[in-house]
Coordinates of C-alpha atoms in Angstrom, one line a residue:
X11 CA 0.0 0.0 0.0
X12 CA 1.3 3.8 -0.6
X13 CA 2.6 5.3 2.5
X14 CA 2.5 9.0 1.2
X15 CA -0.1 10.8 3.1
X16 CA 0.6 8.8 6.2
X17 CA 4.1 10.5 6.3
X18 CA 2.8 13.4 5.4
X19 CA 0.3 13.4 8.6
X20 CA 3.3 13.1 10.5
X21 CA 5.3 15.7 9.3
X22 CA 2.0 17.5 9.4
X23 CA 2.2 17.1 13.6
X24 CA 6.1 17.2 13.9
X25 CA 5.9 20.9 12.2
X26 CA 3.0 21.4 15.1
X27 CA 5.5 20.5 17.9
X28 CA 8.7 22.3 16.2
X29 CA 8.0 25.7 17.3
X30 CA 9.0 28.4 15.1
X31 CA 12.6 29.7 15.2
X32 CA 12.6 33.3 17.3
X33 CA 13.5 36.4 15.4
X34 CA 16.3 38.1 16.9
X35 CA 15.4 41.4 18.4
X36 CA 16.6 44.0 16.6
X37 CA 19.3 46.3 17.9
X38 CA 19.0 49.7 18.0
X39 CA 21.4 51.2 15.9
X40 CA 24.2 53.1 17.6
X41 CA 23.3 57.3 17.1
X42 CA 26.3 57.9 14.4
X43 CA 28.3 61.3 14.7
X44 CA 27.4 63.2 12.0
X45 CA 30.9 64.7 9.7
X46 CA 30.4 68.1 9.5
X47 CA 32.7 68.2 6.8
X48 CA 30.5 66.6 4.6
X49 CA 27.9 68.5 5.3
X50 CA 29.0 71.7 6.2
X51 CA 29.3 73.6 9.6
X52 CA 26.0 74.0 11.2
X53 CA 26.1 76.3 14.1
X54 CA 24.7 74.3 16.7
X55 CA 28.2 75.5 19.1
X56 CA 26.7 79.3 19.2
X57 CA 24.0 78.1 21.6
X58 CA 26.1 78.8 24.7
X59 CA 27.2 82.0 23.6
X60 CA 23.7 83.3 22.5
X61 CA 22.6 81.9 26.4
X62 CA 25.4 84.1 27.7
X63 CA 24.5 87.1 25.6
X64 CA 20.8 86.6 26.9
X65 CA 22.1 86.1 30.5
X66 CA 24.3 89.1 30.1
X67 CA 21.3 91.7 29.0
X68 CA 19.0 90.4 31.8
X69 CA 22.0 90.1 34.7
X70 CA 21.9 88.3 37.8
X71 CA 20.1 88.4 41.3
X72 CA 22.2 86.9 44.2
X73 CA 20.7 87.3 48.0
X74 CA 22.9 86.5 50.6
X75 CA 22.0 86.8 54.0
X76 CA 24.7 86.9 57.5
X77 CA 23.4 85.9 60.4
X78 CA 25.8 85.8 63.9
X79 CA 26.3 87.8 67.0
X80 CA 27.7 91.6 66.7
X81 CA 30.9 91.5 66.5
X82 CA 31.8 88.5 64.9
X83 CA 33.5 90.7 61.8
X84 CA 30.1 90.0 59.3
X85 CA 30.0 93.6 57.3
X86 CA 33.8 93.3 56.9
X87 CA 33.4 89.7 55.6
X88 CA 31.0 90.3 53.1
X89 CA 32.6 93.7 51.6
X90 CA 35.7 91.1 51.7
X91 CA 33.9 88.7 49.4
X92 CA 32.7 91.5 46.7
X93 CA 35.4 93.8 47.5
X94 CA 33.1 96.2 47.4
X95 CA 31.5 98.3 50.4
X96 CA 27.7 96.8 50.3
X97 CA 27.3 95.7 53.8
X98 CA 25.2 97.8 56.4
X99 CA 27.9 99.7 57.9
X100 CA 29.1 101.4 54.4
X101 CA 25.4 101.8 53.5
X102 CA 24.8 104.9 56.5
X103 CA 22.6 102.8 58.9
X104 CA 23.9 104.2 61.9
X105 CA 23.9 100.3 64.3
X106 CA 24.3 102.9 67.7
X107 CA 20.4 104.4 66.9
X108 CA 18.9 102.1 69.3
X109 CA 19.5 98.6 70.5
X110 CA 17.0 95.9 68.7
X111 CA 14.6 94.8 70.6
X112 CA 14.7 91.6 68.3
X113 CA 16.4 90.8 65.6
X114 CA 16.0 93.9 63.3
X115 CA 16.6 92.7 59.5
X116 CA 18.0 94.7 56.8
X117 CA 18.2 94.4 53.0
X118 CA 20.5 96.3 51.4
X119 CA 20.9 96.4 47.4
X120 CA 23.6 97.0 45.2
X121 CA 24.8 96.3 41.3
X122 CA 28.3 95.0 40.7
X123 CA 29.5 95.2 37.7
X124 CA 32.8 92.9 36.6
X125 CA 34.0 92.3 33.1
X126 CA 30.7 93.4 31.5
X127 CA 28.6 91.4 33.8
X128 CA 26.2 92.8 36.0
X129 CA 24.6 91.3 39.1
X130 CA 22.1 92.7 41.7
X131 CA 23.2 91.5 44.8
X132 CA 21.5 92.1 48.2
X133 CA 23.2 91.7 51.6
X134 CA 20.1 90.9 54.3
X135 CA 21.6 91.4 57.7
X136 CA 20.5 90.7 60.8
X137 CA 21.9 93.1 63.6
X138 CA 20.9 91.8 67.1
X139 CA 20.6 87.9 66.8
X140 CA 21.5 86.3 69.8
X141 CA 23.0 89.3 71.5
X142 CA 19.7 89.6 74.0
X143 CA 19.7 87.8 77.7
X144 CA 16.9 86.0 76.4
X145 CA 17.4 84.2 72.9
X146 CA 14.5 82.4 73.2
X147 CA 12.6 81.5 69.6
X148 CA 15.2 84.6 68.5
X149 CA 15.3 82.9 65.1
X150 CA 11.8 83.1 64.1
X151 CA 11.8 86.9 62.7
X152 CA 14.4 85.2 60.0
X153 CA 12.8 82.4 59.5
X154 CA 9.6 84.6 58.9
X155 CA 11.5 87.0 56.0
X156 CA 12.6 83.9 54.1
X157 CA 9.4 82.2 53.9
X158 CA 8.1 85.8 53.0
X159 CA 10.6 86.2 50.1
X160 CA 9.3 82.9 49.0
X161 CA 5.6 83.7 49.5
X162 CA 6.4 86.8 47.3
X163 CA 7.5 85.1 44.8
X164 CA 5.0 82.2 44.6
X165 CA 2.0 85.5 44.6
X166 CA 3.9 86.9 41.7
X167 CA 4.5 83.4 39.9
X168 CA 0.3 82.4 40.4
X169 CA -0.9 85.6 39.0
X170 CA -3.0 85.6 36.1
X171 CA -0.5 88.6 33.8
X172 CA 2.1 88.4 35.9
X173 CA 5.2 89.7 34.8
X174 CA 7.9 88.3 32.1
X175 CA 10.7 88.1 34.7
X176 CA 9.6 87.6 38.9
X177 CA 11.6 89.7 40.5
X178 CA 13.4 87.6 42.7
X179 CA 14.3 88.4 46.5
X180 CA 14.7 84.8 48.0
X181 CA 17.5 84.1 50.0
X182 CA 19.9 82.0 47.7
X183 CA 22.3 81.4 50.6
X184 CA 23.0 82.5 54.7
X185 CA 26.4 83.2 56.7
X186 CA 26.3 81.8 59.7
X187 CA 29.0 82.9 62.1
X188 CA 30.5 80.9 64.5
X189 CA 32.4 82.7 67.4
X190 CA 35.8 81.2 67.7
X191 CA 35.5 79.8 71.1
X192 CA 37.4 76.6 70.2
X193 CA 34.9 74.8 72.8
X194 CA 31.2 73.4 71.5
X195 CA 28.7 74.9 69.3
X196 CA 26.3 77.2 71.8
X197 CA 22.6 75.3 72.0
X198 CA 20.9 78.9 69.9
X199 CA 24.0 77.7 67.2
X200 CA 22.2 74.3 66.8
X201 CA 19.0 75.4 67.3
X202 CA 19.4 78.4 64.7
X203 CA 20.5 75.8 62.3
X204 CA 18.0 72.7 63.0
X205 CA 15.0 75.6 62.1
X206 CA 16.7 76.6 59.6
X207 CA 18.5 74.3 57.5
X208 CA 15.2 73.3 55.8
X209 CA 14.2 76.7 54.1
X210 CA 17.7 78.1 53.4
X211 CA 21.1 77.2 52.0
X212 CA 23.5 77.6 55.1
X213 CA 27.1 77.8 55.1
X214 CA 28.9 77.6 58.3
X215 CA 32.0 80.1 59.2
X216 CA 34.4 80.2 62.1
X217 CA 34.7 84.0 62.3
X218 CA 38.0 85.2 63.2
X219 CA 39.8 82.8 62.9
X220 CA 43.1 84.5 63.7
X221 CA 42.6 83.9 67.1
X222 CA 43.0 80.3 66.6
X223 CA 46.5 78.5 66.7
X224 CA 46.2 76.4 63.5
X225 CA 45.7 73.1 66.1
X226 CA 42.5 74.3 67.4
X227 CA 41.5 75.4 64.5
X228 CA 41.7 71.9 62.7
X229 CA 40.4 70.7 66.4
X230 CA 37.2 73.1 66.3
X231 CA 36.4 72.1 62.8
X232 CA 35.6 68.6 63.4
X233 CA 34.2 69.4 66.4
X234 CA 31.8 71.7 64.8
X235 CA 31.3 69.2 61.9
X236 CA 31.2 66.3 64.4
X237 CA 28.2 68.3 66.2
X238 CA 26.0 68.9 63.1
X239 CA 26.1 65.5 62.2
X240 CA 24.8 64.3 65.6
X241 CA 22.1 67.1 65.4
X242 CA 21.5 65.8 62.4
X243 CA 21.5 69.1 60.5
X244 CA 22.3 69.6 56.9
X245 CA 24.1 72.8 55.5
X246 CA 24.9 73.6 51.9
X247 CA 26.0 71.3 49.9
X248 CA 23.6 68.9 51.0
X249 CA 24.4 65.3 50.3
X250 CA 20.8 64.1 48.9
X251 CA 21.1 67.3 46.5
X252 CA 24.5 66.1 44.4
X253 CA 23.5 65.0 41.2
X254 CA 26.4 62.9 39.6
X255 CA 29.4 61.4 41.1
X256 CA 31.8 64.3 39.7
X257 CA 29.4 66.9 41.8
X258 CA 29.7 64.0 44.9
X259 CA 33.5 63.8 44.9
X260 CA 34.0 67.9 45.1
X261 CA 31.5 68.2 47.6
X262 CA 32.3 65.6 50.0
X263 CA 35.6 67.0 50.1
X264 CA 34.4 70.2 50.7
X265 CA 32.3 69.0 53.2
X266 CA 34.9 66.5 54.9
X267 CA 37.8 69.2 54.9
X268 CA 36.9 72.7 54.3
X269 CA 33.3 73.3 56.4
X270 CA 33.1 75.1 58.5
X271 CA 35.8 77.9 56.8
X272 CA 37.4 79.5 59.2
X273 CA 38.1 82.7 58.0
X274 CA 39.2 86.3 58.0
X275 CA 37.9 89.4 56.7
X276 CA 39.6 92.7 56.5
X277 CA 38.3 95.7 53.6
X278 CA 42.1 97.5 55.0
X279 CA 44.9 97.4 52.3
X280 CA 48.3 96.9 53.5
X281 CA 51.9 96.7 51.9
X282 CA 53.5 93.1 51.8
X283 CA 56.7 92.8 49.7
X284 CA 55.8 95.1 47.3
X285 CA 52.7 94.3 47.0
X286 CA 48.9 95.9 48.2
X287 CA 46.9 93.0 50.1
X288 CA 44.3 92.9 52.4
X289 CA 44.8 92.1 55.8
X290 CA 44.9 92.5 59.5
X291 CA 47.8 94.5 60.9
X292 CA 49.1 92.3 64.3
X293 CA 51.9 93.1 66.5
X294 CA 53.8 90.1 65.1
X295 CA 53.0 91.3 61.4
X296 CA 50.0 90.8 59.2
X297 CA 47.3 88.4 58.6
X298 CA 46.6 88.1 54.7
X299 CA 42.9 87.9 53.6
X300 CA 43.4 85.7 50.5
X301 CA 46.6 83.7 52.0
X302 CA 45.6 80.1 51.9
X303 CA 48.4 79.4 54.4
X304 CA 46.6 82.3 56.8
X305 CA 43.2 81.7 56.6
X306 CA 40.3 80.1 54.3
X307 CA 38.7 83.4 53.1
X308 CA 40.0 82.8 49.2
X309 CA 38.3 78.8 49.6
X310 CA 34.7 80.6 50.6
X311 CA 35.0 83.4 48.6
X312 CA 35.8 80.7 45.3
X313 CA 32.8 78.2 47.0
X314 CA 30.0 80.8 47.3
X315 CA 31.0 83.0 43.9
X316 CA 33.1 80.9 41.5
X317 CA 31.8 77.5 41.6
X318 CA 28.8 77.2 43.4
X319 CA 26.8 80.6 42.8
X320 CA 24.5 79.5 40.4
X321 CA 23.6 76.0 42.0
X322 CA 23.1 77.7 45.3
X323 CA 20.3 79.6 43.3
X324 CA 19.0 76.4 41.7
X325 CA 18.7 74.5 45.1
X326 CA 16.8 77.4 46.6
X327 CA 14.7 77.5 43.2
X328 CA 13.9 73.4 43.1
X329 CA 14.4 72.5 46.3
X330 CA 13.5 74.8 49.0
X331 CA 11.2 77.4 47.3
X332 CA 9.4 74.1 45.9
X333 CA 9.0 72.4 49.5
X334 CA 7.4 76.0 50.2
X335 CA 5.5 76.4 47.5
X336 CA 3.7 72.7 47.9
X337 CA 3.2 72.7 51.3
X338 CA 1.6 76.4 50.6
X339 CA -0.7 74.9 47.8
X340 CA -1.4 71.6 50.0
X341 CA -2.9 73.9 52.8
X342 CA -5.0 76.1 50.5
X343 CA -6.6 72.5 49.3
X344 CA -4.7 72.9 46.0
X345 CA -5.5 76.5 45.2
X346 CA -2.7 79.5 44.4
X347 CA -3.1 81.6 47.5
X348 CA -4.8 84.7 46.8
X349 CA -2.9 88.0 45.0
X350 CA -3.8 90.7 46.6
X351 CA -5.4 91.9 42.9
X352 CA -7.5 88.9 43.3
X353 CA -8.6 89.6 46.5
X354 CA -9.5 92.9 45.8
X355 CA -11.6 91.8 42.7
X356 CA -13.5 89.0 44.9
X357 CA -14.2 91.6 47.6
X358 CA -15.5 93.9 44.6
X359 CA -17.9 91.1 43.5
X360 CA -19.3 90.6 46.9

């Protein structure tokens, strides 16, 4: 008898049981570098420069704000840093009119202007804090003015026209001055910071720190940074906030070696080898601002302007003045809070 369609049957349920061989998956092909000289240069490199040229017509804001007993050398410190007079003292506020019953907080603006760049920048001080008997709850007034700045802002940002560019008076980064005791942080130190550290960017300084042998100067340091970390209080740069390993590498050394700076400030210009330097004139000769081998001033002064500026301005943009600005919306049920214009139109209606 013929066999043919029997074998057939059976090839019929082997090719049944014989699953079908996969596809590979296809690879996505690699993005190839285009040759420009093939096809001719583009132009695609000017972006930076026509984001400077926009940067460079609108300028920058930078707030800083100082906080620490009188004293402690602050309106020096920061006319150091710009080397420019724009602290209180240079600004006519006479500090003898009257002793503050709390802390008494003062913004003063200026524009700098430095190789064609321009930049508002406004010096908040706070003349008073911890210098009462009773420094009980003495940091609430500045906690108060930052969260205003930021409620500012947020009014300004939920109107309906508001305006092409916010101005912006948040507080981008704070001063706090230590007093060179060599011995623990003082409780209102810790306290100060504990309150603080969550709405503002703060950078710790051992003021005067020429009264320090170099020993207790290391010695103070980690006792200062050894202190924070029990407290568990964050100052700037704040670990959760670096956003690639190069960013984590720079910052943990600053924040293993360099915090707190222990600095120097001095606006007084004094003859060294034939040279003009600002410094502090000593008995035993004299102190040099920007002398790494003196003091820290020139690591601060190339943190807070040279390299970290702009992302201090960022974290108070996406981090803090977010937190604020959620936790605002949150307790309003999800609604803007009211602009004044608004409120003025609802009461209008009524």
């Amino acid at each position: 008898p013929y066999a043919g369609p029997v074998e057939s049957k059976n090839e019929a349920a082997m090719s049944e049981l014989v699953p079908e061989p996969r596809q590979k998956p296809v690879v996505p092909m690699k993005p190839m570098g285009i040759n420009t000289n093939l096809l001719g240069y583009i132009g695609i490199d000017t972006i930076i420069e026509q984001m400077r040229k926009k940067t460079m017509k609108t300028g920058f804001d930078f707030n800083i704000m100082v906080v620490g007993q009188s004293g402690l050398g602050k309106s020096t410190l920061v006319n150091t840093l710009f080397k420019s007079q724009v602290s209180r003292k240079s600004s006519g506020w006479n500090r003898e009119e009257k002793i503050p019953k709390t802390v008494e907080i003062k913004a003063i603006g200026h524009v700098i202007e430095e190789g064609g760049v321009k930049m508002k920048l406004t010096v908040i001080d706070t003349p008073g804090f911890g210098d009462q008997i009773n420094n009980e709850n003495c940091w609430e007034p500045i906690e108060k003015y930052i969260n205003e700045q930021y409620e500012k802002f947020l009014k300004e940002e939920v109107n309906i026209a508001r305006k092409k560019r916010i101005p912006d008076t948040r507080v981008h980064c704070c001063l706090y001055f230590i007093s060179p005791t060599g011995h623990s942080l003082r409780p209102l130190d810790l306290e100060f910071m504990k309150h603080l550290s969550k709405v503002v960017n703060i950078i710790p300084v051992i003021a005067k720190a020429d009264t320090m042998t170099l020993e207790e100067k290391t010695e103070f340091k980690q006792r200062v940074r050894k202190e924070l970390e029990v407290n568990g209080i964050e100052f700037y740069p704040q670990k959760e906030f670096d956003e690639d390993l190069e960013d984590k590498t720079e910052n943990d050394k600053i924040r293993q070696e360099s915090m707190p700076f222990a600095v120097v400030g001095s606006d007084k210009e004094y003859q060294v080898n034939g040279k003009r330097v600002l410094g502090r004139k000593t008995p035993w000769g004299i102190i040099e601002v920007e002398n790494l081998t003196h003091c820290e001033f020139a690591l601060l002064r190339d943190f807070v302007i040279r390299t970290h500026l702009q992302d201090l301005k960022e974290v108070t943009h996406n981090i803090h003045y977010e937190t604020y600005r959620a936790k605002r919306l949150n307790d309003n049920g999800g609604l803007p809070p009211m602009t004044v214009e608004t409120e003025e139109n609802h009461e209008s209606n009524l």
